[in-house]
Amino acid sequence: MLKIKDARRVFFQGMPDEKVALDGLSLTLARGDFAIVIGSNGAGKSTMMNAVSGALMLDQGSIHINGADVTAMPVHARARHVARVFQDPMKGTAASMTIAENMLLAEMRQNPARLRRGLTRARRETYREHLSYLGLGLEDRLDTPVSLLSGGQRQSLSLVMAVSGEPDILLLDEHTAALDPRTADLVLNATLRAVTALKLTTMMVTHNMAHALEYGNRIIMLDAGKVLLELSGEEKARATVPDLIGHFSVKSDRMLLGA
Amino acid sequence: MDILNAWIALIPVTLAQSLILSFVVLAVMLPFRILSFPDLTSEGSYPLGGCVCAVALIAGVPPLPALLIAATAGFLAGCATAFIHLRFRIHTLLAGILITTMLYSINLRIMGKANQPIFSEPKVYDWLSPLSLSASWTKIVLVGVLALVTYLVLNLWFTTERGTAMRAVGANSDMAEAQGINVWRATIGGIGLAGAFSAFGGGLMVQSQGFADVNMGLGVLINALAALMIGEAILGRTTLRRQLAAPFVGAVVYYQLISVCLAAGLPPGDLKIATGVFVLVMLAAPTMGFRRRNAGTPAKESFRE
Ligand SMILES: Nc1ncnc2c1ncn2[C@@H]1O[C@H](COP(=O)(O)OP(=O)(O)OP(=O)(O)O)[C@@H](O)[C@H]1O
Ligand SMILES: [Mg+2]
């Protein structure tokens, strides 16, 4: 379960270009919720993700995961609960290390590193099996440095790494945006399969309204650092792409008027 | 022919020296290649190790504990560099220069003078006196074994979970952090480890030459860098094993090259330019296309700032 309460984060506080990225944002996800996060550029989606992962500290407000207050917990301590896939395929993997070594690093999110052998035969077998679900043949390239993989392969690997160990919270920030349409589909399908099979509590940012309607059990629309709209159940089932886009235009009208 | 004979006559001495200095080369490689933390601290931790070791020996500490105390001092120096980089966001190179500068005064304080002879104190090399080898071969055998053990232990360490985590911090520190790795701890520990190796080399050198000098670190860094470049050019960096072996192989080959220059009658004052040329050639070689095809240098490197 994830609970964000009155989250506030201001960039360049007190300067002419002050920017309120999160403006009293509150949000609760139940265990197993698959929330699709939408909103215009600069709405605060990535900032919210960063706040949940610990990469960014809040000025005010709190974040609880499974009832525990993690507001002040640094990234590496929060990693036990939170896994994420970034938009940039380069960010989620260690390029100079092999596929197997990257998988090992992901495994250490749950079980902090100890002074014992890393890549055991048993582990390699497990990694082979997990990677085979992708159907990309990565399972036969365990000892290949990740730098030799394509962006799509790297992103797929990041995904497998993120879902390994079944994190309490999975964060996906436009994780298919940098991929060509075919690869994006592949990674998205792998995502859906993993999230459904493992019942992961997930937040996925996307700019694709059709995806927002089709996948997940909730839609959360952010605007100017707040939740503008929340749809679930019946409402979500009935909503259409024009409905969603309508909410965007409200915002841009206001932006025009404000300007 | 004369050059050849002169060179061969120098081999035992230079081989012993190069094995000792391979620990400093290792101390340059670890931060630079494994942790992506280009670091100059070894220029200061090497004489630190020497001075601490000398003072400990004078105080009656046996030779091996003296070396370990020296290594501990080097470890702390490395930790200090890593800490000021992490805490104050000072560039790694600048952090190392600051610590090295301060270490000069500290070394002087530790010894109370610029030069400390330790001729009559016991040395680690005395252990092998029953073998009744020549002075140089004694050092070669002892330090050679130490280097081999270090190499094997490092190979093991970097394949453990913790060692893999440390490498991940160098490979992609944001990603490492997101996988639950404490970047501060790994960085401080890793740079500290490098400082310990450098100081250990300083201690070995002091016990070998029979004196410590606050200026003994002058230029050791550029020599170590040259040796590293040569080692990497020979072995490549495709695997962890090769990367870890490069400092040792590079140190031996580099000091033989220097020895050839000396044997050929190059005045010692010109050695620095020879060193500079070696480094330049090694760095330039890949761009000029006569390095081995599969020597394997990643196309782009990103270091921490
Ligand atoms: N590190 C930062 N420093 C300064 N301003 C920032 C920083 N990160 C985000 N911002 C600002 O905060 C606001 C919210 O940014 P954020 O990246 O969260 O938007 P987003 O919803 O993810 O947008 P997009 O759809 O373009 O990814 C923006 O105005 C942005 O300029
Ligand atoms: Mg964003």
JSON list of N, CA and C in Angstrom, two decimals, chain B residues 108-172:
[
{"chain": "B", "resi": 108, "resn": "LEU", "atom": "N", "xyz": [55.43, 14.93, 7.30]},
{"chain": "B", "resi": 108, "resn": "LEU", "atom": "CA", "xyz": [56.55, 15.61, 7.96]},
{"chain": "B", "resi": 108, "resn": "LEU", "atom": "C", "xyz": [56.38, 15.58, 9.47]},
{"chain": "B", "resi": 109, "resn": "ARG", "atom": "N", "xyz": [55.15, 15.80, 9.91]},
{"chain": "B", "resi": 109, "resn": "ARG", "atom": "CA", "xyz": [54.84, 15.74, 11.35]},
{"chain": "B", "resi": 109, "resn": "ARG", "atom": "C", "xyz": [55.07, 14.33, 11.90]},
{"chain": "B", "resi": 110, "resn": "ILE", "atom": "N", "xyz": [54.61, 13.34, 11.13]},
{"chain": "B", "resi": 110, "resn": "ILE", "atom": "CA", "xyz": [54.72, 11.97, 11.61]},
{"chain": "B", "resi": 110, "resn": "ILE", "atom": "C", "xyz": [56.19, 11.61, 11.86]},
{"chain": "B", "resi": 111, "resn": "MET", "atom": "N", "xyz": [57.05, 11.98, 10.91]},
{"chain": "B", "resi": 111, "resn": "MET", "atom": "CA", "xyz": [58.46, 11.61, 11.05]},
{"chain": "B", "resi": 111, "resn": "MET", "atom": "C", "xyz": [59.24, 12.62, 11.87]},
{"chain": "B", "resi": 112, "resn": "GLY", "atom": "N", "xyz": [58.75, 13.85, 11.93]},
{"chain": "B", "resi": 112, "resn": "GLY", "atom": "CA", "xyz": [59.47, 14.90, 12.65]},
{"chain": "B", "resi": 112, "resn": "GLY", "atom": "C", "xyz": [60.65, 15.43, 11.88]},
{"chain": "B", "resi": 113, "resn": "LYS", "atom": "N", "xyz": [60.94, 14.83, 10.73]},
{"chain": "B", "resi": 113, "resn": "LYS", "atom": "CA", "xyz": [62.02, 15.31, 9.86]},
{"chain": "B", "resi": 113, "resn": "LYS", "atom": "C", "xyz": [61.75, 14.80, 8.46]},
{"chain": "B", "resi": 114, "resn": "ALA", "atom": "N", "xyz": [62.55, 15.26, 7.50]},
{"chain": "B", "resi": 114, "resn": "ALA", "atom": "CA", "xyz": [62.25, 14.93, 6.11]},
{"chain": "B", "resi": 114, "resn": "ALA", "atom": "C", "xyz": [62.69, 13.53, 5.73]},
{"chain": "B", "resi": 115, "resn": "ASN", "atom": "N", "xyz": [63.66, 13.00, 6.47]},
{"chain": "B", "resi": 115, "resn": "ASN", "atom": "CA", "xyz": [64.22, 11.71, 6.07]},
{"chain": "B", "resi": 115, "resn": "ASN", "atom": "C", "xyz": [64.52, 10.87, 7.29]},
{"chain": "B", "resi": 116, "resn": "GLN", "atom": "N", "xyz": [64.12, 9.60, 7.23]},
{"chain": "B", "resi": 116, "resn": "GLN", "atom": "CA", "xyz": [64.30, 8.73, 8.39]},
{"chain": "B", "resi": 116, "resn": "GLN", "atom": "C", "xyz": [64.95, 7.42, 7.94]},
{"chain": "B", "resi": 117, "resn": "PRO", "atom": "N", "xyz": [66.22, 7.21, 8.30]},
{"chain": "B", "resi": 117, "resn": "PRO", "atom": "CA", "xyz": [66.84, 5.92, 7.96]},
{"chain": "B", "resi": 117, "resn": "PRO", "atom": "C", "xyz": [66.33, 4.82, 8.89]},
{"chain": "B", "resi": 118, "resn": "ILE", "atom": "N", "xyz": [66.20, 3.63, 8.35]},
{"chain": "B", "resi": 118, "resn": "ILE", "atom": "CA", "xyz": [65.78, 2.48, 9.19]},
{"chain": "B", "resi": 118, "resn": "ILE", "atom": "C", "xyz": [66.67, 1.29, 8.86]},
{"chain": "B", "resi": 119, "resn": "PHE", "atom": "N", "xyz": [67.97, 1.56, 8.78]},
{"chain": "B", "resi": 119, "resn": "PHE", "atom": "CA", "xyz": [68.90, 0.51, 8.32]},
{"chain": "B", "resi": 119, "resn": "PHE", "atom": "C", "xyz": [68.95, -0.68, 9.27]},
{"chain": "B", "resi": 120, "resn": "SER", "atom": "N", "xyz": [68.94, -0.41, 10.58]},
{"chain": "B", "resi": 120, "resn": "SER", "atom": "CA", "xyz": [69.18, -1.52, 11.50]},
{"chain": "B", "resi": 120, "resn": "SER", "atom": "C", "xyz": [67.89, -2.19, 11.97]},
{"chain": "B", "resi": 121, "resn": "GLU", "atom": "N", "xyz": [66.73, -1.62, 11.61]},
{"chain": "B", "resi": 121, "resn": "GLU", "atom": "CA", "xyz": [65.47, -2.22, 12.06]},
{"chain": "B", "resi": 121, "resn": "GLU", "atom": "C", "xyz": [65.18, -3.50, 11.25]},
{"chain": "B", "resi": 122, "resn": "PRO", "atom": "N", "xyz": [64.44, -4.44, 11.84]},
{"chain": "B", "resi": 122, "resn": "PRO", "atom": "CA", "xyz": [64.08, -5.66, 11.09]},
{"chain": "B", "resi": 122, "resn": "PRO", "atom": "C", "xyz": [63.14, -5.32, 9.93]},
{"chain": "B", "resi": 123, "resn": "LYS", "atom": "N", "xyz": [63.17, -6.13, 8.87]},
{"chain": "B", "resi": 123, "resn": "LYS", "atom": "CA", "xyz": [62.34, -5.90, 7.69]},
{"chain": "B", "resi": 123, "resn": "LYS", "atom": "C", "xyz": [61.56, -7.18, 7.37]},
{"chain": "B", "resi": 124, "resn": "VAL", "atom": "N", "xyz": [60.48, -7.04, 6.62]},
{"chain": "B", "resi": 124, "resn": "VAL", "atom": "CA", "xyz": [59.74, -8.25, 6.22]},
{"chain": "B", "resi": 124, "resn": "VAL", "atom": "C", "xyz": [60.63, -9.16, 5.40]},
{"chain": "B", "resi": 125, "resn": "TYR", "atom": "N", "xyz": [61.57, -8.58, 4.67]},
{"chain": "B", "resi": 125, "resn": "TYR", "atom": "CA", "xyz": [62.42, -9.38, 3.78]},
{"chain": "B", "resi": 125, "resn": "TYR", "atom": "C", "xyz": [63.34, -10.32, 4.56]},
{"chain": "B", "resi": 126, "resn": "ASP", "atom": "N", "xyz": [63.53, -10.04, 5.87]},
{"chain": "B", "resi": 126, "resn": "ASP", "atom": "CA", "xyz": [64.38, -10.92, 6.67]},
{"chain": "B", "resi": 126, "resn": "ASP", "atom": "C", "xyz": [63.78, -12.33, 6.77]},
{"chain": "B", "resi": 127, "resn": "TRP", "atom": "N", "xyz": [62.45, -12.41, 6.59]},
{"chain": "B", "resi": 127, "resn": "TRP", "atom": "CA", "xyz": [61.82, -13.72, 6.70]},
{"chain": "B", "resi": 127, "resn": "TRP", "atom": "C", "xyz": [62.44, -14.74, 5.77]},
{"chain": "B", "resi": 128, "resn": "LEU", "atom": "N", "xyz": [62.85, -14.25, 4.60]},
{"chain": "B", "resi": 128, "resn": "LEU", "atom": "CA", "xyz": [63.34, -15.18, 3.59]},
{"chain": "B", "resi": 128, "resn": "LEU", "atom": "C", "xyz": [64.85, -15.40, 3.70]},
{"chain": "B", "resi": 129, "resn": "SER", "atom": "N", "xyz": [65.50, -14.84, 4.74]},
{"chain": "B", "resi": 129, "resn": "SER", "atom": "CA", "xyz": [66.96, -14.99, 4.82]},
{"chain": "B", "resi": 129, "resn": "SER", "atom": "C", "xyz": [67.40, -16.45, 4.86]},
{"chain": "B", "resi": 130, "resn": "PRO", "atom": "N", "xyz": [66.59, -17.39, 5.45]},
{"chain": "B", "resi": 130, "resn": "PRO", "atom": "CA", "xyz": [67.03, -18.80, 5.39]},
{"chain": "B", "resi": 130, "resn": "PRO", "atom": "C", "xyz": [67.22, -19.30, 3.97]},
{"chain": "B", "resi": 131, "resn": "LEU", "atom": "N", "xyz": [66.55, -18.68, 2.99]},
{"chain": "B", "resi": 131, "resn": "LEU", "atom": "CA", "xyz": [66.70, -19.14, 1.60]},
{"chain": "B", "resi": 131, "resn": "LEU", "atom": "C", "xyz": [68.03, -18.67, 1.01]},
{"chain": "B", "resi": 132, "resn": "SER", "atom": "N", "xyz": [68.70, -17.78, 1.74]},
{"chain": "B", "resi": 132, "resn": "SER", "atom": "CA", "xyz": [69.96, -17.17, 1.30]},
{"chain": "B", "resi": 132, "resn": "SER", "atom": "C", "xyz": [69.98, -16.82, -0.19]},
{"chain": "B", "resi": 133, "resn": "LEU", "atom": "N", "xyz": [68.96, -16.04, -0.57]},
{"chain": "B", "resi": 133, "resn": "LEU", "atom": "CA", "xyz": [68.92, -15.47, -1.92]},
{"chain": "B", "resi": 133, "resn": "LEU", "atom": "C", "xyz": [69.64, -14.13, -1.89]},
{"chain": "B", "resi": 134, "resn": "SER", "atom": "N", "xyz": [69.88, -13.58, -3.05]},
{"chain": "B", "resi": 134, "resn": "SER", "atom": "CA", "xyz": [70.44, -12.23, -3.08]},
{"chain": "B", "resi": 134, "resn": "SER", "atom": "C", "xyz": [69.38, -11.26, -2.59]},
{"chain": "B", "resi": 135, "resn": "ALA", "atom": "N", "xyz": [69.80, -10.06, -2.23]},
{"chain": "B", "resi": 135, "resn": "ALA", "atom": "CA", "xyz": [68.86, -9.07, -1.69]},
{"chain": "B", "resi": 135, "resn": "ALA", "atom": "C", "xyz": [67.69, -8.86, -2.65]},
{"chain": "B", "resi": 136, "resn": "SER", "atom": "N", "xyz": [67.99, -8.68, -3.92]},
{"chain": "B", "resi": 136, "resn": "SER", "atom": "CA", "xyz": [66.93, -8.40, -4.89]},
{"chain": "B", "resi": 136, "resn": "SER", "atom": "C", "xyz": [65.99, -9.58, -5.04]},
{"chain": "B", "resi": 137, "resn": "TRP", "atom": "N", "xyz": [66.55, -10.77, -5.13]},
{"chain": "B", "resi": 137, "resn": "TRP", "atom": "CA", "xyz": [65.67, -11.93, -5.34]},
{"chain": "B", "resi": 137, "resn": "TRP", "atom": "C", "xyz": [64.81, -12.22, -4.12]},
{"chain": "B", "resi": 138, "resn": "THR", "atom": "N", "xyz": [65.34, -11.90, -2.95]},
{"chain": "B", "resi": 138, "resn": "THR", "atom": "CA", "xyz": [64.53, -12.02, -1.75]},
{"chain": "B", "resi": 138, "resn": "THR", "atom": "C", "xyz": [63.27, -11.17, -1.89]},
{"chain": "B", "resi": 139, "resn": "LYS", "atom": "N", "xyz": [63.48, -9.93, -2.32]},
{"chain": "B", "resi": 139, "resn": "LYS", "atom": "CA", "xyz": [62.35, -9.01, -2.47]},
{"chain": "B", "resi": 139, "resn": "LYS", "atom": "C", "xyz": [61.41, -9.50, -3.57]},
{"chain": "B", "resi": 140, "resn": "ILE", "atom": "N", "xyz": [62.00, -9.96, -4.66]},
{"chain": "B", "resi": 140, "resn": "ILE", "atom": "CA", "xyz": [61.15, -10.41, -5.77]},
{"chain": "B", "resi": 140, "resn": "ILE", "atom": "C", "xyz": [60.24, -11.54, -5.33]},
{"chain": "B", "resi": 141, "resn": "VAL", "atom": "N", "xyz": [60.81, -12.51, -4.62]},
{"chain": "B", "resi": 141, "resn": "VAL", "atom": "CA", "xyz": [60.01, -13.66, -4.19]},
{"chain": "B", "resi": 141, "resn": "VAL", "atom": "C", "xyz": [58.92, -13.21, -3.22]},
{"chain": "B", "resi": 142, "resn": "LEU", "atom": "N", "xyz": [59.32, -12.43, -2.21]},
{"chain": "B", "resi": 142, "resn": "LEU", "atom": "CA", "xyz": [58.35, -12.05, -1.17]},
{"chain": "B", "resi": 142, "resn": "LEU", "atom": "C", "xyz": [57.24, -11.16, -1.75]},
{"chain": "B", "resi": 143, "resn": "VAL", "atom": "N", "xyz": [57.64, -10.10, -2.44]},
{"chain": "B", "resi": 143, "resn": "VAL", "atom": "CA", "xyz": [56.63, -9.18, -2.96]},
{"chain": "B", "resi": 143, "resn": "VAL", "atom": "C", "xyz": [55.85, -9.83, -4.10]},
{"chain": "B", "resi": 144, "resn": "GLY", "atom": "N", "xyz": [56.51, -10.68, -4.86]},
{"chain": "B", "resi": 144, "resn": "GLY", "atom": "CA", "xyz": [55.82, -11.41, -5.92]},
{"chain": "B", "resi": 144, "resn": "GLY", "atom": "C", "xyz": [54.69, -12.25, -5.34]},
{"chain": "B", "resi": 145, "resn": "VAL", "atom": "N", "xyz": [54.96, -12.94, -4.25]},
{"chain": "B", "resi": 145, "resn": "VAL", "atom": "CA", "xyz": [53.93, -13.75, -3.61]},
{"chain": "B", "resi": 145, "resn": "VAL", "atom": "C", "xyz": [52.80, -12.85, -3.08]},
{"chain": "B", "resi": 146, "resn": "LEU", "atom": "N", "xyz": [53.20, -11.74, -2.45]},
{"chain": "B", "resi": 146, "resn": "LEU", "atom": "CA", "xyz": [52.18, -10.81, -1.94]},
{"chain": "B", "resi": 146, "resn": "LEU", "atom": "C", "xyz": [51.29, -10.29, -3.08]},
{"chain": "B", "resi": 147, "resn": "ALA", "atom": "N", "xyz": [51.92, -9.95, -4.20]},
{"chain": "B", "resi": 147, "resn": "ALA", "atom": "CA", "xyz": [51.16, -9.42, -5.34]},
{"chain": "B", "resi": 147, "resn": "ALA", "atom": "C", "xyz": [50.21, -10.48, -5.87]},
{"chain": "B", "resi": 148, "resn": "LEU", "atom": "N", "xyz": [50.71, -11.71, -5.97]},
{"chain": "B", "resi": 148, "resn": "LEU", "atom": "CA", "xyz": [49.87, -12.79, -6.49]},
{"chain": "B", "resi": 148, "resn": "LEU", "atom": "C", "xyz": [48.67, -13.02, -5.57]},
{"chain": "B", "resi": 149, "resn": "VAL", "atom": "N", "xyz": [48.94, -13.05, -4.26]},
{"chain": "B", "resi": 149, "resn": "VAL", "atom": "CA", "xyz": [47.85, -13.26, -3.31]},
{"chain": "B", "resi": 149, "resn": "VAL", "atom": "C", "xyz": [46.84, -12.11, -3.41]},
{"chain": "B", "resi": 150, "resn": "THR", "atom": "N", "xyz": [47.35, -10.89, -3.50]},
{"chain": "B", "resi": 150, "resn": "THR", "atom": "CA", "xyz": [46.46, -9.73, -3.62]},
{"chain": "B", "resi": 150, "resn": "THR", "atom": "C", "xyz": [45.58, -9.87, -4.86]},
{"chain": "B", "resi": 151, "resn": "TYR", "atom": "N", "xyz": [46.21, -10.24, -5.97]},
{"chain": "B", "resi": 151, "resn": "TYR", "atom": "CA", "xyz": [45.46, -10.40, -7.21]},
{"chain": "B", "resi": 151, "resn": "TYR", "atom": "C", "xyz": [44.34, -11.44, -7.06]},
{"chain": "B", "resi": 152, "resn": "LEU", "atom": "N", "xyz": [44.69, -12.58, -6.45]},
{"chain": "B", "resi": 152, "resn": "LEU", "atom": "CA", "xyz": [43.69, -13.64, -6.31]},
{"chain": "B", "resi": 152, "resn": "LEU", "atom": "C", "xyz": [42.57, -13.23, -5.37]},
{"chain": "B", "resi": 153, "resn": "VAL", "atom": "N", "xyz": [42.95, -12.58, -4.27]},
{"chain": "B", "resi": 153, "resn": "VAL", "atom": "CA", "xyz": [41.92, -12.17, -3.31]},
{"chain": "B", "resi": 153, "resn": "VAL", "atom": "C", "xyz": [41.00, -11.12, -3.94]},
{"chain": "B", "resi": 154, "resn": "LEU", "atom": "N", "xyz": [41.56, -10.19, -4.69]},
{"chain": "B", "resi": 154, "resn": "LEU", "atom": "CA", "xyz": [40.72, -9.17, -5.33]},
{"chain": "B", "resi": 154, "resn": "LEU", "atom": "C", "xyz": [39.76, -9.80, -6.33]},
{"chain": "B", "resi": 155, "resn": "ASN", "atom": "N", "xyz": [40.27, -10.81, -7.07]},
{"chain": "B", "resi": 155, "resn": "ASN", "atom": "CA", "xyz": [39.41, -11.52, -8.00]},
{"chain": "B", "resi": 155, "resn": "ASN", "atom": "C", "xyz": [38.22, -12.14, -7.29]},
{"chain": "B", "resi": 156, "resn": "LEU", "atom": "N", "xyz": [38.50, -12.72, -6.13]},
{"chain": "B", "resi": 156, "resn": "LEU", "atom": "CA", "xyz": [37.42, -13.33, -5.35]},
{"chain": "B", "resi": 156, "resn": "LEU", "atom": "C", "xyz": [36.46, -12.25, -4.84]},
{"chain": "B", "resi": 157, "resn": "TRP", "atom": "N", "xyz": [37.05, -11.21, -4.27]},
{"chain": "B", "resi": 157, "resn": "TRP", "atom": "CA", "xyz": [36.26, -10.14, -3.66]},
{"chain": "B", "resi": 157, "resn": "TRP", "atom": "C", "xyz": [35.27, -9.54, -4.66]},
{"chain": "B", "resi": 158, "resn": "PHE", "atom": "N", "xyz": [35.76, -9.25, -5.86]},
{"chain": "B", "resi": 158, "resn": "PHE", "atom": "CA", "xyz": [34.90, -8.58, -6.81]},
{"chain": "B", "resi": 158, "resn": "PHE", "atom": "C", "xyz": [33.86, -9.50, -7.44]},
{"chain": "B", "resi": 159, "resn": "THR", "atom": "N", "xyz": [33.90, -10.79, -7.10]},
{"chain": "B", "resi": 159, "resn": "THR", "atom": "CA", "xyz": [32.81, -11.66, -7.55]},
{"chain": "B", "resi": 159, "resn": "THR", "atom": "C", "xyz": [31.87, -12.01, -6.40]},
{"chain": "B", "resi": 160, "resn": "THR", "atom": "N", "xyz": [32.15, -11.50, -5.20]},
{"chain": "B", "resi": 160, "resn": "THR", "atom": "CA", "xyz": [31.18, -11.69, -4.12]},
{"chain": "B", "resi": 160, "resn": "THR", "atom": "C", "xyz": [30.03, -10.70, -4.32]},
{"chain": "B", "resi": 161, "resn": "GLU", "atom": "N", "xyz": [29.00, -10.87, -3.53]},
{"chain": "B", "resi": 161, "resn": "GLU", "atom": "CA", "xyz": [27.87, -9.93, -3.63]},
{"chain": "B", "resi": 161, "resn": "GLU", "atom": "C", "xyz": [28.33, -8.51, -3.35]},
{"chain": "B", "resi": 162, "resn": "ARG", "atom": "N", "xyz": [29.12, -8.36, -2.28]},
{"chain": "B", "resi": 162, "resn": "ARG", "atom": "CA", "xyz": [29.57, -7.01, -1.93]},
{"chain": "B", "resi": 162, "resn": "ARG", "atom": "C", "xyz": [30.50, -6.42, -2.97]},
{"chain": "B", "resi": 163, "resn": "GLY", "atom": "N", "xyz": [31.38, -7.26, -3.48]},
{"chain": "B", "resi": 163, "resn": "GLY", "atom": "CA", "xyz": [32.30, -6.78, -4.50]},
{"chain": "B", "resi": 163, "resn": "GLY", "atom": "C", "xyz": [31.56, -6.38, -5.76]},
{"chain": "B", "resi": 164, "resn": "THR", "atom": "N", "xyz": [30.54, -7.17, -6.14]},
{"chain": "B", "resi": 164, "resn": "THR", "atom": "CA", "xyz": [29.73, -6.83, -7.31]},
{"chain": "B", "resi": 164, "resn": "THR", "atom": "C", "xyz": [29.02, -5.50, -7.06]},
{"chain": "B", "resi": 165, "resn": "ALA", "atom": "N", "xyz": [28.54, -5.32, -5.83]},
{"chain": "B", "resi": 165, "resn": "ALA", "atom": "CA", "xyz": [27.87, -4.06, -5.49]},
{"chain": "B", "resi": 165, "resn": "ALA", "atom": "C", "xyz": [28.83, -2.89, -5.63]},
{"chain": "B", "resi": 166, "resn": "MET", "atom": "N", "xyz": [30.07, -3.08, -5.20]},
{"chain": "B", "resi": 166, "resn": "MET", "atom": "CA", "xyz": [31.05, -2.00, -5.31]},
{"chain": "B", "resi": 166, "resn": "MET", "atom": "C", "xyz": [31.31, -1.65, -6.77]},
{"chain": "B", "resi": 167, "resn": "ARG", "atom": "N", "xyz": [31.41, -2.67, -7.62]},
{"chain": "B", "resi": 167, "resn": "ARG", "atom": "CA", "xyz": [31.62, -2.41, -9.04]},
{"chain": "B", "resi": 167, "resn": "ARG", "atom": "C", "xyz": [30.42, -1.69, -9.65]},
{"chain": "B", "resi": 168, "resn": "ALA", "atom": "N", "xyz": [29.24, -2.04, -9.17]},
{"chain": "B", "resi": 168, "resn": "ALA", "atom": "CA", "xyz": [28.04, -1.39, -9.71]},
{"chain": "B", "resi": 168, "resn": "ALA", "atom": "C", "xyz": [28.06, 0.10, -9.43]},
{"chain": "B", "resi": 169, "resn": "VAL", "atom": "N", "xyz": [28.59, 0.49, -8.28]},
{"chain": "B", "resi": 169, "resn": "VAL", "atom": "CA", "xyz": [28.66, 1.91, -7.93]},
{"chain": "B", "resi": 169, "resn": "VAL", "atom": "C", "xyz": [29.52, 2.65, -8.96]},
{"chain": "B", "resi": 170, "resn": "GLY", "atom": "N", "xyz": [30.59, 1.99, -9.40]},
{"chain": "B", "resi": 170, "resn": "GLY", "atom": "CA", "xyz": [31.44, 2.61, -10.42]},
{"chain": "B", "resi": 170, "resn": "GLY", "atom": "C", "xyz": [30.78, 2.59, -11.79]},
{"chain": "B", "resi": 171, "resn": "ALA", "atom": "N", "xyz": [30.01, 1.54, -12.06]},
{"chain": "B", "resi": 171, "resn": "ALA", "atom": "CA", "xyz": [29.43, 1.39, -13.39]},
{"chain": "B", "resi": 171, "resn": "ALA", "atom": "C", "xyz": [28.26, 2.35, -13.60]},
{"chain": "B", "resi": 172, "resn": "ASN", "atom": "N", "xyz": [27.43, 2.55, -12.58]},
{"chain": "B", "resi": 172, "resn": "ASN", "atom": "CA", "xyz": [26.25, 3.40, -12.69]},
{"chain": "B", "resi": 172, "resn": "ASN", "atom": "C", "xyz": [25.75, 3.68, -11.28]}
]
